[in-house]
PDB file of C-alpha atoms and ligand atoms in Angstrom:
ATOM      1  CA  UNK C 235     131.012  75.822  39.417  1.00  0.00           C
ATOM      2  CA  UNK C 236     134.760  75.250  39.666  1.00  0.00           C
ATOM      3  CA  UNK C 237     135.955  71.709  38.986  1.00  0.00           C
ATOM      4  CA  UNK C 238     139.641  70.951  39.624  1.00  0.00           C
ATOM      5  CA  UNK C 239     141.623  67.764  39.632  1.00  0.00           C
ATOM      6  CA  UNK C 240     144.879  66.225  40.762  1.00  0.00           C
ATOM      7  CA  UNK C 241     146.084  63.514  38.396  1.00  0.00           C
ATOM      8  CA  UNK C 242     149.130  61.640  39.686  1.00  0.00           C
ATOM      9  CA  UNK C 243     150.740  58.637  38.013  1.00  0.00           C
ATOM     10  CA  UNK C 244     151.330  55.788  40.473  1.00  0.00           C
ATOM     11  CA  UNK C 245     154.989  55.349  39.566  1.00  0.00           C
ATOM     12  CA  UNK C 246     156.459  56.295  42.936  1.00  0.00           C
ATOM     13  CA  UNK C 247     155.685  57.884  46.294  1.00  0.00           C
ATOM     14  CA  UNK C 248     154.273  61.401  46.366  1.00  0.00           C
ATOM     15  CA  UNK C 249     156.681  64.146  47.410  1.00  0.00           C
ATOM     16  CA  UNK C 250     156.375  67.798  48.375  1.00  0.00           C
ATOM     17  CA  UNK C 251     155.905  68.869  44.763  1.00  0.00           C
ATOM     18  CA  UNK C 252     152.843  66.653  44.467  1.00  0.00           C
ATOM     19  CA  UNK C 253     151.531  67.900  47.790  1.00  0.00           C
ATOM     20  CA  UNK C 254     151.761  71.464  46.491  1.00  0.00           C
ATOM     21  CA  UNK C 255     149.754  70.676  43.369  1.00  0.00           C
ATOM     22  CA  UNK C 256     147.173  68.554  45.176  1.00  0.00           C
ATOM     23  CA  UNK C 257     146.577  71.108  47.955  1.00  0.00           C
ATOM     24  CA  UNK C 258     146.308  74.008  45.469  1.00  0.00           C
ATOM     25  CA  UNK C 259     143.658  72.181  43.455  1.00  0.00           C
ATOM     26  CA  UNK C 260     141.830  70.919  46.507  1.00  0.00           C
ATOM     27  CA  UNK C 261     141.689  74.279  48.284  1.00  0.00           C
ATOM     28  CA  UNK C 262     140.678  76.156  45.167  1.00  0.00           C
ATOM     29  CA  UNK C 263     137.664  73.911  44.660  1.00  0.00           C
ATOM     30  CA  UNK C 264     136.714  73.593  48.322  1.00  0.00           C
ATOM     31  CA  UNK C 265     137.023  77.308  49.068  1.00  0.00           C
ATOM     32  CA  UNK C 266     134.739  78.258  46.196  1.00  0.00           C
ATOM     33  CA  UNK C 267     131.991  75.625  46.394  1.00  0.00           C
ATOM     34  CA  UNK C 268     133.504  73.567  43.635  1.00  0.00           C
ATOM     35  CA  UNK C 269     134.392  69.936  43.086  1.00  0.00           C
ATOM     36  CA  UNK C 270     137.812  68.400  43.542  1.00  0.00           C
ATOM     37  CA  UNK C 271     138.561  65.211  41.602  1.00  0.00           C
ATOM     38  CA  UNK C 272     141.354  62.713  41.915  1.00  0.00           C
ATOM     39  CA  UNK C 273     142.414  60.818  38.816  1.00  0.00           C
ATOM     40  CA  UNK C 274     144.916  57.984  38.719  1.00  0.00           C
ATOM     41  CA  UNK C 275     146.922  58.125  35.482  1.00  0.00           C
ATOM     42  CA  UNK C 276     147.931  54.486  35.242  1.00  0.00           C
ATOM     43  CA  UNK C 277     147.998  53.644  31.544  1.00  0.00           C
ATOM     44  CA  UNK C 278     151.732  52.967  31.527  1.00  0.00           C
ATOM     45  CA  UNK C 279     151.441  49.497  33.046  1.00  0.00           C
ATOM     46  CA  UNK C 280     155.194  48.976  32.791  1.00  0.00           C
ATOM     47  CA  UNK C 281     155.870  51.759  35.311  1.00  0.00           C
ATOM     48  CA  UNK C 282     152.718  51.958  37.444  1.00  0.00           C
ATOM     49  CA  UNK C 283     152.291  49.839  40.603  1.00  0.00           C
ATOM     50  CA  UNK C 284     149.096  49.233  42.615  1.00  0.00           C
ATOM     51  CA  UNK C 285     150.988  49.783  45.876  1.00  0.00           C
ATOM     52  CA  UNK C 286     151.842  53.312  44.763  1.00  0.00           C
ATOM     53  CA  UNK C 287     148.181  53.951  44.071  1.00  0.00           C
ATOM     54  CA  UNK C 288     147.279  52.908  47.618  1.00  0.00           C
ATOM     55  CA  UNK C 289     150.084  55.093  48.899  1.00  0.00           C
ATOM     56  CA  UNK C 290     148.734  58.101  46.972  1.00  0.00           C
ATOM     57  CA  UNK C 291     145.311  57.759  48.598  1.00  0.00           C
ATOM     58  CA  UNK C 292     146.908  57.331  52.005  1.00  0.00           C
ATOM     59  CA  UNK C 293     149.195  60.360  51.631  1.00  0.00           C
ATOM     60  CA  UNK C 294     146.447  62.645  50.345  1.00  0.00           C
ATOM     61  CA  UNK C 295     144.076  61.616  53.125  1.00  0.00           C
ATOM     62  CA  UNK C 296     146.833  62.241  55.653  1.00  0.00           C
ATOM     63  CA  UNK C 297     147.283  65.746  54.211  1.00  0.00           C
ATOM     64  CA  UNK C 298     143.619  66.277  55.075  1.00  0.00           C
ATOM     65  CA  UNK C 299     142.330  66.347  51.507  1.00  0.00           C
ATOM     66  CA  UNK C 300     139.035  64.838  50.402  1.00  0.00           C
ATOM     67  CA  UNK C 301     137.882  64.090  46.867  1.00  0.00           C
ATOM     68  CA  UNK C 302     134.878  62.780  45.024  1.00  0.00           C
ATOM     69  CA  UNK C 303     134.306  59.064  44.696  1.00  0.00           C
ATOM     70  CA  UNK C 304     134.629  57.033  42.634  1.00  0.00           C
ATOM     71  CA  UNK C 305     138.204  57.875  41.715  1.00  0.00           C
ATOM     72  CA  UNK C 306     138.731  57.640  37.972  1.00  0.00           C
ATOM     73  CA  UNK C 307     141.465  55.231  36.872  1.00  0.00           C
ATOM     74  CA  UNK C 308     142.694  55.611  33.337  1.00  0.00           C
ATOM     75  CA  UNK C 309     143.284  51.855  33.089  1.00  0.00           C
ATOM     76  CA  UNK C 310     139.482  51.468  33.266  1.00  0.00           C
ATOM     77  CA  UNK C 311     138.881  53.875  30.390  1.00  0.00           C
ATOM     78  CA  UNK C 312     140.789  52.094  27.630  1.00  0.00           C
ATOM     79  CA  UNK C 313     137.650  51.571  25.470  1.00  0.00           C
ATOM     80  CA  UNK C 314     136.952  55.330  25.552  1.00  0.00           C
ATOM     81  CA  UNK C 315     140.510  56.104  24.438  1.00  0.00           C
ATOM     82  CA  UNK C 316     140.312  53.424  21.738  1.00  0.00           C
ATOM     83  CA  UNK C 317     137.119  54.997  20.456  1.00  0.00           C
ATOM     84  CA  UNK C 318     138.737  58.418  20.312  1.00  0.00           C
ATOM     85  CA  UNK C 319     141.665  57.019  18.318  1.00  0.00           C
ATOM     86  CA  UNK C 320     139.262  55.209  15.973  1.00  0.00           C
ATOM     87  CA  UNK C 321     137.450  58.485  15.455  1.00  0.00           C
ATOM     88  CA  UNK C 322     140.702  60.291  14.601  1.00  0.00           C
ATOM     89  CA  UNK C 323     141.656  57.457  12.231  1.00  0.00           C
ATOM     90  CA  UNK C 324     138.268  57.615  10.497  1.00  0.00           C
ATOM     91  CA  UNK C 325     138.681  61.385  10.062  1.00  0.00           C
ATOM     92  CA  UNK C 326     142.183  61.016   8.631  1.00  0.00           C
ATOM     93  CA  UNK C 327     143.700  63.084  11.445  1.00  0.00           C
ATOM     94  CA  UNK C 328     146.299  60.497  12.465  1.00  0.00           C
ATOM     95  CA  UNK C 329     148.631  58.238  10.532  1.00  0.00           C
ATOM     96  CA  UNK C 330     150.581  55.084  11.350  1.00  0.00           C
ATOM     97  CA  UNK C 331     154.241  55.592  12.224  1.00  0.00           C
ATOM     98  CA  UNK C 332     156.505  52.539  12.251  1.00  0.00           C
ATOM     99  CA  UNK C 333     159.707  54.416  13.081  1.00  0.00           C
ATOM    100  CA  UNK C 334     161.883  53.362  16.001  1.00  0.00           C
ATOM    101  CA  UNK C 335     162.970  55.891  18.612  1.00  0.00           C
ATOM    102  CA  UNK C 336     166.378  56.014  16.955  1.00  0.00           C
ATOM    103  CA  UNK C 337     164.911  56.722  13.541  1.00  0.00           C
ATOM    104  CA  UNK C 338     162.747  59.490  14.984  1.00  0.00           C
ATOM    105  CA  UNK C 339     165.792  61.040  16.669  1.00  0.00           C
ATOM    106  CA  UNK C 340     167.713  60.902  13.395  1.00  0.00           C
ATOM    107  CA  UNK C 341     164.890  62.483  11.455  1.00  0.00           C
ATOM    108  CA  UNK C 342     164.772  65.347  13.972  1.00  0.00           C
ATOM    109  CA  UNK C 343     168.343  66.289  13.229  1.00  0.00           C
ATOM    110  CA  UNK C 344     167.811  66.098   9.466  1.00  0.00           C
ATOM    111  CA  UNK C 345     166.714  69.306   7.756  1.00  0.00           C
ATOM    112  CA  UNK C 346     163.004  69.433   6.953  1.00  0.00           C
ATOM    113  CA  UNK C 347     160.219  71.968   6.909  1.00  0.00           C
ATOM    114  CA  UNK C 348     159.081  71.719  10.543  1.00  0.00           C
ATOM    115  CA  UNK C 349     160.499  73.863  13.370  1.00  0.00           C
ATOM    116  CA  UNK C 350     163.687  72.459  14.902  1.00  0.00           C
ATOM    117  CA  UNK C 351     163.247  69.428  17.139  1.00  0.00           C
ATOM    118  CA  UNK C 352     159.687  68.893  16.009  1.00  0.00           C
ATOM    119  CA  UNK C 353     158.689  65.726  14.224  1.00  0.00           C
ATOM    120  CA  UNK C 354     156.887  66.020  10.957  1.00  0.00           C
ATOM    121  CA  UNK C 355     156.154  62.897   8.954  1.00  0.00           C
ATOM    122  CA  UNK C 356     153.701  61.390   6.531  1.00  0.00           C
ATOM    123  CA  UNK C 357     151.839  58.129   6.111  1.00  0.00           C
ATOM    124  CA  UNK C 358     153.763  55.410   4.278  1.00  0.00           C
ATOM    125  CA  UNK C 359     152.733  54.626   0.718  1.00  0.00           C
ATOM    126  CA  UNK C 360     149.779  52.193   0.911  1.00  0.00           C
ATOM    127  CA  UNK C 361     151.656  49.138  -0.435  1.00  0.00           C
ATOM    128  CA  UNK C 362     154.548  49.586   1.973  1.00  0.00           C
ATOM    129  CA  UNK C 363     152.196  50.103   4.897  1.00  0.00           C
ATOM    130  CA  UNK C 364     150.235  46.979   3.982  1.00  0.00           C
ATOM    131  CA  UNK C 365     153.451  44.954   3.811  1.00  0.00           C
ATOM    132  CA  UNK C 366     154.581  46.149   7.232  1.00  0.00           C
ATOM    133  CA  UNK C 367     151.186  45.448   8.755  1.00  0.00           C
ATOM    134  CA  UNK C 368     151.271  41.969   7.256  1.00  0.00           C
ATOM    135  CA  UNK C 369     154.670  41.434   8.845  1.00  0.00           C
ATOM    136  CA  UNK C 370     153.138  42.432  12.177  1.00  0.00           C
ATOM    137  CA  UNK C 371     155.397  45.473  12.686  1.00  0.00           C
ATOM    138  CA  UNK C 372     154.426  47.660  15.631  1.00  0.00           C
ATOM    139  CA  UNK C 373     153.297  51.200  14.947  1.00  0.00           C
ATOM    140  CA  UNK C 374     152.195  54.341  16.748  1.00  0.00           C
ATOM    141  CA  UNK C 375     149.420  56.691  15.656  1.00  0.00           C
ATOM    142  CA  UNK C 376     150.689  60.225  15.098  1.00  0.00           C
ATOM    143  CA  UNK C 377     148.599  63.338  14.804  1.00  0.00           C
ATOM    144  CA  UNK C 378     148.953  64.931  11.385  1.00  0.00           C
ATOM    145  CA  UNK C 379     149.313  68.671  11.876  1.00  0.00           C
ATOM    146  CA  UNK C 380     148.576  69.151   8.184  1.00  0.00           C
ATOM    147  CA  UNK C 381     145.309  67.226   8.464  1.00  0.00           C
ATOM    148  CA  UNK C 382     144.423  69.084  11.684  1.00  0.00           C
ATOM    149  CA  UNK C 383     145.031  72.422   9.947  1.00  0.00           C
ATOM    150  CA  UNK C 384     142.813  71.368   7.099  1.00  0.00           C
ATOM    151  CA  UNK C 385     140.061  70.097   9.409  1.00  0.00           C
ATOM    152  CA  UNK C 386     139.968  73.270  11.489  1.00  0.00           C
ATOM    153  CA  UNK C 387     140.513  75.771   8.680  1.00  0.00           C
ATOM    154  CA  UNK C 388     141.075  79.312   9.921  1.00  0.00           C
ATOM    155  CA  UNK C 389     140.502  78.270  13.521  1.00  0.00           C
ATOM    156  CA  UNK C 390     143.779  76.321  13.448  1.00  0.00           C
ATOM    157  CA  UNK C 391     146.157  79.254  13.324  1.00  0.00           C
ATOM    158  CA  UNK C 392     144.127  81.432  15.685  1.00  0.00           C
ATOM    159  CA  UNK C 393     143.594  78.731  18.354  1.00  0.00           C
ATOM    160  CA  UNK C 394     144.166  80.060  21.856  1.00  0.00           C
ATOM    161  CA  UNK C 395     143.460  79.017  25.415  1.00  0.00           C
ATOM    162  CA  UNK C 396     142.630  81.002  28.559  1.00  0.00           C
ATOM    163  CA  UNK C 397     145.657  81.149  30.843  1.00  0.00           C
ATOM    164  CA  UNK C 398     145.186  82.272  34.432  1.00  0.00           C
ATOM    165  CA  UNK C 399     148.259  84.320  35.284  1.00  0.00           C
ATOM    166  CA  UNK C 400     148.568  86.306  38.468  1.00  0.00           C
ATOM    167  CA  UNK C 401     145.112  87.730  39.074  1.00  0.00           C
ATOM    168  CA  UNK C 402     143.887  87.791  35.513  1.00  0.00           C
ATOM    169  CA  UNK C 403     143.189  85.673  32.481  1.00  0.00           C
ATOM    170  CA  UNK C 404     145.123  86.116  29.272  1.00  0.00           C
ATOM    171  CA  UNK C 405     144.486  84.512  25.921  1.00  0.00           C
ATOM    172  CA  UNK C 406     147.518  82.401  24.972  1.00  0.00           C
ATOM    173  CA  UNK C 407     148.096  81.346  21.379  1.00  0.00           C
ATOM    174  CA  UNK C 408     148.051  77.545  21.234  1.00  0.00           C
ATOM    175  CA  UNK C 409     150.590  77.508  18.416  1.00  0.00           C
ATOM    176  CA  UNK C 410     149.770  73.863  17.567  1.00  0.00           C
ATOM    177  CA  UNK C 411     152.448  73.581  14.869  1.00  0.00           C
ATOM    178  CA  UNK C 412     155.086  73.773  17.582  1.00  0.00           C
ATOM    179  CA  UNK C 413     154.171  70.267  18.748  1.00  0.00           C
ATOM    180  CA  UNK C 414     154.687  68.622  15.393  1.00  0.00           C
ATOM    181  CA  UNK C 415     153.116  65.283  14.567  1.00  0.00           C
ATOM    182  CA  UNK C 416     152.917  64.125  18.146  1.00  0.00           C
ATOM    183  CA  UNK C 417     152.231  60.482  19.064  1.00  0.00           C
ATOM    184  CA  UNK C 418     148.638  60.051  20.264  1.00  0.00           C
ATOM    185  CA  UNK C 419     148.695  56.253  20.516  1.00  0.00           C
ATOM    186  CA  UNK C 420     151.994  54.725  21.559  1.00  0.00           C
ATOM    187  CA  UNK C 421     153.254  51.424  20.205  1.00  0.00           C
ATOM    188  CA  UNK C 422     153.238  49.872  23.659  1.00  0.00           C
ATOM    189  CA  UNK C 423     150.168  51.300  25.432  1.00  0.00           C
ATOM    190  CA  UNK C 424     147.965  52.048  22.421  1.00  0.00           C
ATOM    191  CA  UNK C 425     147.282  55.483  23.846  1.00  0.00           C
ATOM    192  CA  UNK C 426     149.174  58.457  25.302  1.00  0.00           C
ATOM    193  CA  UNK C 427     149.226  60.941  28.142  1.00  0.00           C
ATOM    194  CA  UNK C 428     148.070  63.775  25.872  1.00  0.00           C
ATOM    195  CA  UNK C 429     145.053  61.938  24.533  1.00  0.00           C
ATOM    196  CA  UNK C 430     143.934  60.425  27.845  1.00  0.00           C
ATOM    197  CA  UNK C 431     144.412  63.516  29.980  1.00  0.00           C
ATOM    198  CA  UNK C 432     142.623  65.757  27.481  1.00  0.00           C
ATOM    199  CA  UNK C 433     139.673  63.409  27.066  1.00  0.00           C
ATOM    200  CA  UNK C 434     139.363  62.756  30.778  1.00  0.00           C
ATOM    201  CA  UNK C 435     139.456  66.452  31.652  1.00  0.00           C
ATOM    202  CA  UNK C 436     136.711  67.072  29.090  1.00  0.00           C
ATOM    203  CA  UNK C 437     134.588  64.077  30.136  1.00  0.00           C
ATOM    204  CA  UNK C 438     134.969  64.905  33.823  1.00  0.00           C
ATOM    205  CA  UNK C 439     134.004  68.532  33.210  1.00  0.00           C
ATOM    206  CA  UNK C 440     137.209  69.978  34.665  1.00  0.00           C
ATOM    207  CA  UNK C 441     136.975  73.772  34.441  1.00  0.00           C
ATOM    208  CA  UNK C 442     140.413  74.742  35.788  1.00  0.00           C
ATOM    209  CA  UNK C 443     143.540  72.745  35.035  1.00  0.00           C
ATOM    210  CA  UNK C 444     146.093  73.702  37.649  1.00  0.00           C
ATOM    211  CA  UNK C 445     149.386  71.872  37.242  1.00  0.00           C
ATOM    212  CA  UNK C 446     153.124  72.408  37.336  1.00  0.00           C
ATOM    213  CA  UNK C 447     154.873  74.707  34.905  1.00  0.00           C
ATOM    214  CA  UNK C 448     156.796  71.679  33.649  1.00  0.00           C
ATOM    215  CA  UNK C 449     153.575  70.787  31.799  1.00  0.00           C
ATOM    216  CA  UNK C 450     152.967  74.304  30.468  1.00  0.00           C
ATOM    217  CA  UNK C 451     154.107  73.205  27.006  1.00  0.00           C
ATOM    218  CA  UNK C 452     151.248  70.703  26.815  1.00  0.00           C
ATOM    219  CA  UNK C 453     148.390  73.212  27.061  1.00  0.00           C
ATOM    220  CA  UNK C 454     148.596  74.301  23.413  1.00  0.00           C
ATOM    221  CA  UNK C 455     148.501  70.712  22.211  1.00  0.00           C
ATOM    222  CA  UNK C 456     145.609  69.869  24.532  1.00  0.00           C
ATOM    223  CA  UNK C 457     143.782  72.917  23.199  1.00  0.00           C
ATOM    224  CA  UNK C 458     144.212  71.574  19.677  1.00  0.00           C
ATOM    225  CA  UNK C 459     142.912  68.121  20.656  1.00  0.00           C
ATOM    226  CA  UNK C 460     139.881  69.689  22.336  1.00  0.00           C
ATOM    227  CA  UNK C 461     139.150  71.667  19.183  1.00  0.00           C
ATOM    228  CA  UNK C 462     139.421  68.496  17.084  1.00  0.00           C
ATOM    229  CA  UNK C 463     137.080  66.675  19.463  1.00  0.00           C
ATOM    230  CA  UNK C 464     134.690  69.651  19.541  1.00  0.00           C
ATOM    231  CA  UNK C 465     134.957  69.942  23.324  1.00  0.00           C
ATOM    232  CA  UNK C 466     135.029  73.146  25.418  1.00  0.00           C
ATOM    233  CA  UNK C 467     138.343  74.499  26.629  1.00  0.00           C
ATOM    234  CA  UNK C 468     139.083  74.873  30.359  1.00  0.00           C
ATOM    235  CA  UNK C 469     141.196  77.576  31.994  1.00  0.00           C
ATOM    236  CA  UNK C 470     144.850  76.631  32.486  1.00  0.00           C
ATOM    237  CA  UNK C 471     147.080  77.697  35.331  1.00  0.00           C
ATOM    238  CA  UNK C 472     150.716  76.674  35.669  1.00  0.00           C
ATOM    239  CA  UNK C 473     152.080  76.708  39.179  1.00  0.00           C
ATOM    240  CA  UNK C 474     155.680  77.010  40.303  1.00  0.00           C
ATOM    241  CA  UNK C 475     157.668  73.872  40.933  1.00  0.00           C
ATOM    242  CA  UNK C 476     158.681  73.190  44.508  1.00  0.00           C
ATOM    243  CA  UNK C 477     162.442  72.980  44.977  1.00  0.00           C
ATOM    244  CA  UNK C 478     164.821  72.090  47.769  1.00  0.00           C
ATOM    245  CA  UNK C 479     167.182  74.554  49.470  1.00  0.00           C
ATOM    246  CA  UNK C 480     169.636  74.208  46.585  1.00  0.00           C
ATOM    247  CA  UNK C 481     166.903  75.124  44.099  1.00  0.00           C
ATOM    248  CA  UNK C 482     166.594  71.585  42.720  1.00  0.00           C
ATOM    249  CA  UNK C 483     163.217  70.136  41.749  1.00  0.00           C
ATOM    250  CA  UNK C 484     162.018  67.160  43.713  1.00  0.00           C
ATOM    251  CA  UNK C 485     161.848  63.901  41.833  1.00  0.00           C
ATOM    252  CA  UNK C 486     160.271  60.587  42.694  1.00  0.00           C
ATOM    253  CA  UNK C 487     163.722  59.201  43.429  1.00  0.00           C
ATOM    254  CA  UNK C 488     164.255  61.705  46.285  1.00  0.00           C
ATOM    255  CA  UNK C 489     163.261  59.418  49.143  1.00  0.00           C
ATOM    256  CA  UNK C 490     163.898  61.998  51.846  1.00  0.00           C
ATOM    257  CA  UNK C 491     161.060  64.275  50.842  1.00  0.00           C
ATOM    258  CA  UNK C 492     158.345  61.742  50.159  1.00  0.00           C
ATOM    259  CA  UNK C 493     155.246  62.546  52.158  1.00  0.00           C
ATOM    260  CA  UNK C 494     155.589  59.207  53.877  1.00  0.00           C
ATOM    261  CA  UNK C 495     159.156  59.942  55.017  1.00  0.00           C
ATOM    262  CA  UNK C 496     158.093  63.363  56.280  1.00  0.00           C
ATOM    263  CA  UNK C 497     155.117  61.862  58.097  1.00  0.00           C
ATOM    264  CA  UNK C 498     157.282  59.180  59.700  1.00  0.00           C
ATOM    265  CA  UNK C 499     159.760  61.775  60.857  1.00  0.00           C
ATOM    266  CA  UNK C 500     156.981  63.539  62.747  1.00  0.00           C
ATOM    267  CA  UNK C 501     156.218  66.393  60.341  1.00  0.00           C
ATOM    268  CA  UNK C 502     152.531  67.405  60.479  1.00  0.00           C
ATOM    269  CA  UNK C 503     150.264  68.357  57.544  1.00  0.00           C
ATOM    270  CA  UNK C 504     150.152  71.918  58.953  1.00  0.00           C
ATOM    271  CA  UNK C 505     153.927  72.127  58.785  1.00  0.00           C
ATOM    272  CA  UNK C 506     153.813  70.934  55.202  1.00  0.00           C
ATOM    273  CA  UNK C 507     151.281  73.616  54.290  1.00  0.00           C
ATOM    274  CA  UNK C 508     153.496  76.206  55.985  1.00  0.00           C
ATOM    275  CA  UNK C 509     156.614  74.960  54.174  1.00  0.00           C
ATOM    276  CA  UNK C 510     154.728  75.240  50.859  1.00  0.00           C
ATOM    277  CA  UNK C 511     153.218  78.647  51.636  1.00  0.00           C
ATOM    278  CA  UNK C 512     149.693  77.248  51.387  1.00  0.00           C
ATOM    279  CA  UNK C 513     148.130  78.331  54.635  1.00  0.00           C
ATOM    280  CA  UNK C 514     145.686  80.854  53.264  1.00  0.00           C
ATOM    281  CA  UNK C 515     142.396  80.315  51.477  1.00  0.00           C
ATOM    282  CA  UNK C 516     143.073  80.804  47.770  1.00  0.00           C
ATOM    283  CA  UNK C 517     141.440  83.681  45.926  1.00  0.00           C
ATOM    284  CA  UNK C 518     138.690  82.678  43.491  1.00  0.00           C
ATOM    285  CA  UNK C 519     139.661  82.289  39.838  1.00  0.00           C
ATOM    286  CA  UNK C 520     139.249  85.504  37.864  1.00  0.00           C
ATOM    287  CA  UNK C 521     136.322  85.970  35.477  1.00  0.00           C
ATOM    288  CA  UNK C 522     132.966  84.268  35.361  1.00  0.00           C
ATOM    289  CA  UNK C 523     134.467  80.873  34.665  1.00  0.00           C
ATOM    290  CA  UNK C 524     135.959  79.385  31.563  1.00  0.00           C
ATOM    291  CA  UNK C 525     134.893  80.780  28.219  1.00  0.00           C
ATOM    292  CA  UNK C 526     132.949  78.374  26.057  1.00  0.00           C
ATOM    293  CA  UNK C 527     134.750  77.045  23.032  1.00  0.00           C
ATOM    294  CA  UNK C 528     135.653  73.969  21.111  1.00  0.00           C
TER     295      UNK C 528
HETATM  296  N1  LIG T 792     149.950  62.279  35.487  1.00  0.00           N
HETATM  297  C1  LIG T 792     150.728  63.459  35.276  1.00  0.00           C
HETATM  298  C2  LIG T 792     151.899  63.479  36.210  1.00  0.00           C
HETATM  299  O1  LIG T 792     151.878  62.796  37.220  1.00  0.00           O
HETATM  300  C3  LIG T 792     149.936  64.716  35.509  1.00  0.00           C
HETATM  301  C4  LIG T 792     149.295  65.171  34.299  1.00  0.00           C
HETATM  302  C5  LIG T 792     148.389  66.387  34.411  1.00  0.00           C
HETATM  303  O2  LIG T 792     148.203  66.968  35.502  1.00  0.00           O
HETATM  304  O3  LIG T 792     147.856  66.734  33.368  1.00  0.00           O
HETATM  305  O4  LIG T 792     152.841  64.191  35.943  1.00  0.00           O
END
């Protein structure tokens, strides 16, 4: 059974780009006897607002979409994320990083072994770390690519994920090294998009992750996290980004194309589907479903 999801962050009003992603996921599941889930990605409490969450539900319902209840809110899953971080800590797969943004930026321009622009660090010596903890210095938890490579052995360099392209599925190398020692628990939120989204998709049994090509880079990293957590890997599909007449991507600051503005100006959901080229029932995903893995 196909399980898809739309996972907006309530940091602004939805626009045409969101509508495209939501309708694609919704129609794919509904047309092929699957399940369509809505997930509210609201861990960044500094940027998320409850009124935007209400607006998301209102806009999606207006588009004619329906989703399973209850809606999962990431802010209600903090203990699950904490547990996952604790597990990574216990397995030595993450290390504390006390660096400021500026220091990280500086280290990226300094020559070191990792590919350009990719952060590669190491835990502090124990005494120094203890002193900084005693001082109450804030830290992030970073994934250690070296530790991940050691934990996964040969699997690490051959990791791949199924990518649905056109009408077929190709095996894409995950190339985990390319992501460097990425932050899995931020100083401020204690968690991160990559960790939460990956865990939620696995726990919710999402089989097909259909999202914008701006997030294509994340699939390889998510594949690595799934392997570390011993969870199966879904199929990924990266859709085009919707642009205006001048070829510019829509952003949350573009008031004119929010779904609410369009609705208030008399545009109908059918017109929106037509504008997005989403009038036809989508073809089923290729293959017999996602390959097992993890
Ligand atoms: N919450 C993310 C966003 O609004 C979506 C992440 C995802 O689909 O994995 O961009």
